[in-house]
């Protein structure tokens, strides 16, 4: 805690499924004393430029990042990609494909919901997303707005989470591909909320072989025991322990910006993994 100010390496804006614009998000972070923040919108870097401008105004260092979600026999494996270049057109092309997959998946869930007697329109879901990378939080909001569920969170529980009737699995990158892609594009990959992966201790060495650099040890839903396990794994595999709030500004998930301890030394440690070209 030596830095004396909060760091948050996992946040979302309206560029994906967060509720605040990049400007609003950074302004809120600044008010909460955050001085270093990664904007890690799903499958997009389109919010980063705006966040950087606000960060410069407010004294918040914004680290460009994106979160790549994968779903496979390993469960939900999400990879945070730090220090990727928002102007990298080859990366943007891959991200655009992933966003198109996301939109198709949400469209299928809308069709399922309509078939199940919970009518929502895909156009309305898109409106709620305001041009952001589409995700289930937008769909949950549409369901809540249409009065099909009593709370935003219950939309997930009853209709659109894994095992619920309208759920459609994700298609796209496999976990090892996600890590490899981040490295290829000069970024620094960290495994987000490792608790959602299946068989973590078998998966981790495979990811490390592909170039995984970090593991998100500090996360709102982690128990002290799970954080301790992640820290032991970080030592075993030489991974940088990272952390963040996963703030979306929707529902009651997670914690507020800067609300999770993040070791200040992890920034420099991540930076040593950046490829210099
Ligand atoms: Zn996230």
Coordinates of C-alpha atoms and ligand atoms in Angstrom, one line a residue:
X1 CA 0.0 0.0 0.0
X2 CA 3.1 2.2 -0.3
X3 CA 1.9 4.2 -3.2
X4 CA -0.8 5.7 -1.0
X5 CA -3.3 6.0 -3.7
X6 CA -5.7 3.6 -5.4
X7 CA -4.9 1.9 -8.7
X8 CA -7.5 0.1 -10.8
X9 CA -6.5 -2.2 -13.6
X10 CA -9.9 -3.5 -14.7
X11 CA -12.7 -1.0 -15.6
X12 CA -15.4 -0.7 -18.3
X13 CA -17.0 2.2 -20.1
X14 CA -19.8 2.7 -22.7
X15 CA -17.3 1.6 -25.3
X16 CA -18.4 -1.8 -24.2
X17 CA -20.9 -2.7 -21.6
X18 CA -20.2 -0.1 -18.9
X19 CA -22.7 2.6 -17.9
X20 CA -20.4 5.6 -17.9
X21 CA -18.7 7.2 -20.9
X22 CA -14.9 7.1 -20.8
X23 CA -14.8 10.7 -19.7
X24 CA -17.4 10.1 -16.9
X25 CA -15.5 7.0 -15.8
X26 CA -12.1 8.8 -15.5
X27 CA -13.8 11.8 -13.8
X28 CA -15.3 9.4 -11.2
X29 CA -12.0 7.6 -10.7
X30 CA -10.2 10.9 -10.2
X31 CA -12.8 11.9 -7.6
X32 CA -12.1 8.6 -5.8
X33 CA -8.4 9.3 -5.8
X34 CA -7.4 6.8 -8.4
X35 CA -4.2 7.8 -10.1
X36 CA -3.5 4.9 -12.4
X37 CA -6.3 3.2 -14.3
X38 CA -6.7 0.7 -17.1
X39 CA -9.7 1.0 -19.4
X40 CA -10.3 -2.6 -20.4
X41 CA -13.5 -2.6 -22.5
X42 CA -14.5 -5.9 -24.0
X43 CA -13.1 -6.5 -27.5
X44 CA -12.5 -2.8 -28.1
X45 CA -10.0 0.0 -27.6
X46 CA -12.3 2.6 -29.0
X47 CA -12.8 4.3 -25.6
X48 CA -9.1 4.7 -24.8
X49 CA -8.4 8.0 -26.7
X50 CA -11.2 9.8 -24.9
X51 CA -10.2 8.3 -21.5
X52 CA -6.6 9.5 -22.0
X53 CA -7.7 13.1 -22.7
X54 CA -9.8 13.2 -19.5
X55 CA -6.9 11.4 -17.6
X56 CA -4.5 14.1 -18.7
X57 CA -6.9 16.8 -17.4
X58 CA -7.5 15.0 -14.1
X59 CA -4.0 13.6 -13.4
X60 CA -5.0 10.0 -13.9
X61 CA -2.6 7.8 -15.9
X62 CA -4.7 5.8 -18.3
X63 CA -3.3 2.4 -19.4
X64 CA -4.8 1.2 -22.7
X65 CA -6.3 -2.3 -22.4
X66 CA -9.0 -4.6 -23.6
X67 CA -10.6 -7.7 -22.1
X68 CA -10.9 -10.7 -24.4
X69 CA -13.5 -13.2 -23.2
X70 CA -13.3 -16.8 -24.1
X71 CA -15.6 -19.7 -23.3
X72 CA -14.5 -23.3 -23.7
X73 CA -14.0 -26.5 -21.9
X74 CA -11.9 -24.3 -19.5
X75 CA -14.9 -22.4 -18.5
X76 CA -14.9 -18.6 -18.7
X77 CA -11.4 -17.5 -19.3
X78 CA -11.0 -13.8 -19.7
X79 CA -7.7 -12.3 -20.7
X80 CA -6.8 -8.7 -20.0
X81 CA -4.5 -7.2 -22.6
X82 CA -2.4 -4.3 -21.2
X83 CA -0.4 -1.8 -23.1
X84 CA -1.8 -2.7 -26.5
X85 CA -1.8 0.1 -29.0
X86 CA -5.2 1.7 -29.7
X87 CA -4.0 2.7 -33.2
X88 CA -2.9 -0.9 -34.2
X89 CA -5.1 -1.5 -37.2
X90 CA -4.3 -5.3 -37.4
X91 CA -5.5 -5.6 -33.8
X92 CA -8.6 -3.5 -34.4
X93 CA -9.5 -5.7 -37.3
X94 CA -9.4 -8.8 -35.0
X95 CA -11.3 -7.0 -32.3
X96 CA -14.0 -5.9 -34.8
X97 CA -14.5 -9.6 -35.7
X98 CA -14.9 -10.4 -32.1
X99 CA -17.4 -7.6 -31.6
X100 CA -19.4 -8.9 -34.6
X101 CA -19.5 -12.3 -32.9
X102 CA -20.8 -10.7 -29.7
X103 CA -23.6 -8.9 -31.6
X104 CA -24.6 -12.2 -33.3
X105 CA -24.7 -13.9 -29.9
X106 CA -26.9 -11.2 -28.4
X107 CA -29.2 -11.3 -31.4
X108 CA -29.6 -15.1 -30.9
X109 CA -30.5 -14.5 -27.2
X110 CA -33.0 -11.9 -28.2
X111 CA -34.6 -14.5 -30.5
X112 CA -34.7 -17.1 -27.7
X113 CA -36.3 -14.5 -25.4
X114 CA -38.9 -13.7 -27.9
X115 CA -39.7 -17.4 -28.3
X116 CA -39.9 -17.8 -24.5
X117 CA -42.5 -15.0 -24.2
X118 CA -40.1 -12.2 -23.1
X119 CA -40.3 -9.9 -26.1
X120 CA -37.4 -7.5 -26.5
X121 CA -36.2 -5.9 -29.7
X122 CA -32.6 -6.2 -30.9
X123 CA -32.8 -2.6 -32.0
X124 CA -33.6 -1.5 -28.5
X125 CA -30.7 -3.5 -27.1
X126 CA -28.4 -1.7 -29.6
X127 CA -29.8 1.7 -28.6
X128 CA -29.0 0.9 -24.9
X129 CA -25.5 0.0 -26.0
X130 CA -25.1 3.4 -27.6
X131 CA -22.7 2.1 -30.1
X132 CA -20.6 0.1 -27.6
X133 CA -19.4 -3.4 -27.9
X134 CA -22.7 -5.4 -27.2
X135 CA -22.9 -7.6 -24.2
X136 CA -25.4 -9.3 -21.9
X137 CA -25.6 -6.3 -19.5
X138 CA -27.3 -4.4 -22.4
X139 CA -29.7 -7.2 -22.8
X140 CA -30.4 -7.4 -19.1
X141 CA -31.2 -3.7 -19.1
X142 CA -33.6 -4.1 -22.0
X143 CA -35.3 -7.0 -20.1
X144 CA -35.6 -4.9 -17.0
X145 CA -36.9 -1.9 -18.9
X146 CA -39.6 -4.0 -20.6
X147 CA -40.7 -5.2 -17.2
X148 CA -39.9 -8.9 -17.7
X149 CA -37.7 -9.0 -14.6
X150 CA -38.0 -7.1 -11.3
X151 CA -34.3 -6.2 -11.1
X152 CA -31.4 -5.9 -13.5
X153 CA -29.5 -8.7 -11.7
X154 CA -32.4 -11.1 -11.9
X155 CA -32.4 -10.9 -15.7
X156 CA -29.1 -12.8 -15.5
X157 CA -30.2 -15.2 -12.8
X158 CA -33.5 -16.2 -14.5
X159 CA -32.9 -15.8 -18.2
X160 CA -29.5 -15.1 -19.6
X161 CA -26.8 -16.7 -17.4
X162 CA -25.2 -20.0 -18.3
X163 CA -27.8 -22.8 -17.8
X164 CA -30.7 -20.2 -18.0
X165 CA -33.3 -20.7 -20.8
X166 CA -32.3 -17.9 -23.2
X167 CA -28.5 -18.4 -22.8
X168 CA -26.3 -18.8 -25.9
X169 CA -22.7 -19.7 -25.5
X170 CA -20.0 -17.5 -26.9
X171 CA -18.0 -18.4 -30.0
X172 CA -14.7 -16.9 -30.7
X173 CA -11.2 -17.1 -29.4
X174 CA -9.9 -20.0 -27.3
X175 CA -8.0 -19.1 -24.2
X176 CA -4.5 -19.9 -25.6
X177 CA -5.3 -18.0 -28.8
X178 CA -6.3 -15.0 -26.7
X179 CA -3.0 -14.9 -24.9
X180 CA -1.1 -15.5 -28.1
X181 CA -2.9 -12.7 -29.9
X182 CA -2.1 -10.2 -27.1
X183 CA 1.6 -11.1 -27.2
X184 CA 1.6 -10.9 -31.0
X185 CA 0.3 -7.4 -30.9
X186 CA 2.9 -6.3 -28.3
X187 CA 0.5 -6.3 -25.3
X188 CA 0.9 -7.8 -21.8
X189 CA -1.7 -10.5 -21.0
X190 CA -3.1 -11.1 -17.5
X191 CA -5.6 -13.7 -16.6
X192 CA -8.8 -11.9 -15.3
X193 CA -10.7 -13.2 -12.3
X194 CA -9.1 -16.7 -12.4
X195 CA -12.0 -18.1 -10.3
X196 CA -14.2 -18.4 -13.4
X197 CA -11.8 -20.8 -15.1
X198 CA -12.2 -24.6 -14.8
X199 CA -9.2 -26.6 -13.6
X200 CA -7.1 -23.4 -13.2
X201 CA -3.9 -25.2 -12.0
X202 CA -3.8 -27.3 -15.2
X203 CA -4.7 -24.4 -17.5
X204 CA -2.2 -21.9 -16.1
X205 CA 1.0 -23.5 -17.3
X206 CA -0.5 -23.8 -20.8
X207 CA -1.3 -20.1 -20.8
X208 CA 2.2 -19.3 -19.4
X209 CA 3.7 -21.2 -22.3
X210 CA 1.8 -18.9 -24.7
X211 CA 3.1 -15.8 -22.9
X212 CA 0.8 -15.0 -20.0
X213 CA 2.4 -12.3 -17.9
X214 CA 0.0 -11.7 -15.1
X215 CA -2.8 -13.1 -13.0
X216 CA -5.6 -11.0 -11.4
X217 CA -5.1 -11.9 -7.8
X218 CA -7.1 -9.0 -6.4
X219 CA -10.7 -8.9 -7.4
X220 CA -14.0 -8.0 -5.6
X221 CA -15.4 -11.5 -5.4
X222 CA -12.2 -13.2 -4.3
X223 CA -12.0 -14.7 -0.8
X224 CA -8.8 -14.1 1.1
X225 CA -8.1 -17.8 0.6
X226 CA -8.5 -17.6 -3.2
X227 CA -6.4 -14.4 -3.4
X228 CA -3.7 -16.3 -1.4
X229 CA -3.9 -19.2 -3.9
X230 CA -3.6 -16.8 -6.9
X231 CA -0.5 -15.2 -5.2
X232 CA 1.1 -18.6 -4.7
X233 CA 0.4 -19.4 -8.4
X234 CA 1.9 -16.0 -9.4
X235 CA 5.1 -16.9 -7.6
X236 CA 5.2 -20.5 -9.0
X237 CA 4.9 -19.2 -12.6
X238 CA 6.6 -15.9 -12.3
X239 CA 3.4 -14.0 -13.1
X240 CA 2.7 -10.4 -12.1
X241 CA -0.1 -10.2 -9.6
X242 CA -2.7 -7.7 -10.9
X243 CA -6.0 -6.5 -9.7
X244 CA -9.0 -4.3 -10.3
X245 CA -12.7 -3.6 -9.6
X246 CA -14.2 -4.8 -12.9
X247 CA -16.4 -1.7 -12.5
X248 CA -19.3 -1.5 -15.0
X249 CA -21.5 1.1 -13.2
X250 CA -24.5 -1.2 -13.5
X251 CA -26.3 -3.5 -11.0
X252 CA -24.6 -4.3 -7.8
X253 CA -21.7 -6.4 -9.0
X254 CA -18.2 -5.8 -7.9
X255 CA -16.8 -2.8 -6.2
X256 CA -16.4 0.9 -7.0
X257 CA -13.5 2.3 -8.9
X258 CA -10.2 1.9 -7.0
X259 CA -12.0 -0.2 -4.4
X260 CA -9.7 -3.2 -4.7
X261 CA -6.1 -3.2 -3.5
X262 CA -3.6 -3.3 -6.4
X263 CA 0.1 -3.5 -5.6
X264 CA 1.7 -0.4 -7.0
X265 CA 4.8 -2.3 -8.0
X266 CA 2.8 -4.3 -10.5
X267 CA 2.7 -1.5 -13.0
X268 CA 6.5 -1.5 -13.5
X269 CA 6.5 -5.3 -13.5
X270 CA 3.9 -5.3 -16.3
X271 CA 5.9 -2.7 -18.2
X272 CA 9.0 -4.9 -18.2
X273 CA 6.9 -7.3 -20.4
X274 CA 6.1 -4.8 -23.0
X275 CA 7.7 -5.6 -26.3
X276 CA 9.9 -2.8 -27.6
X277 CA 9.9 -2.3 -31.3
Ligands
LIG1 ZN1 -14.2 -7.1 -17.0

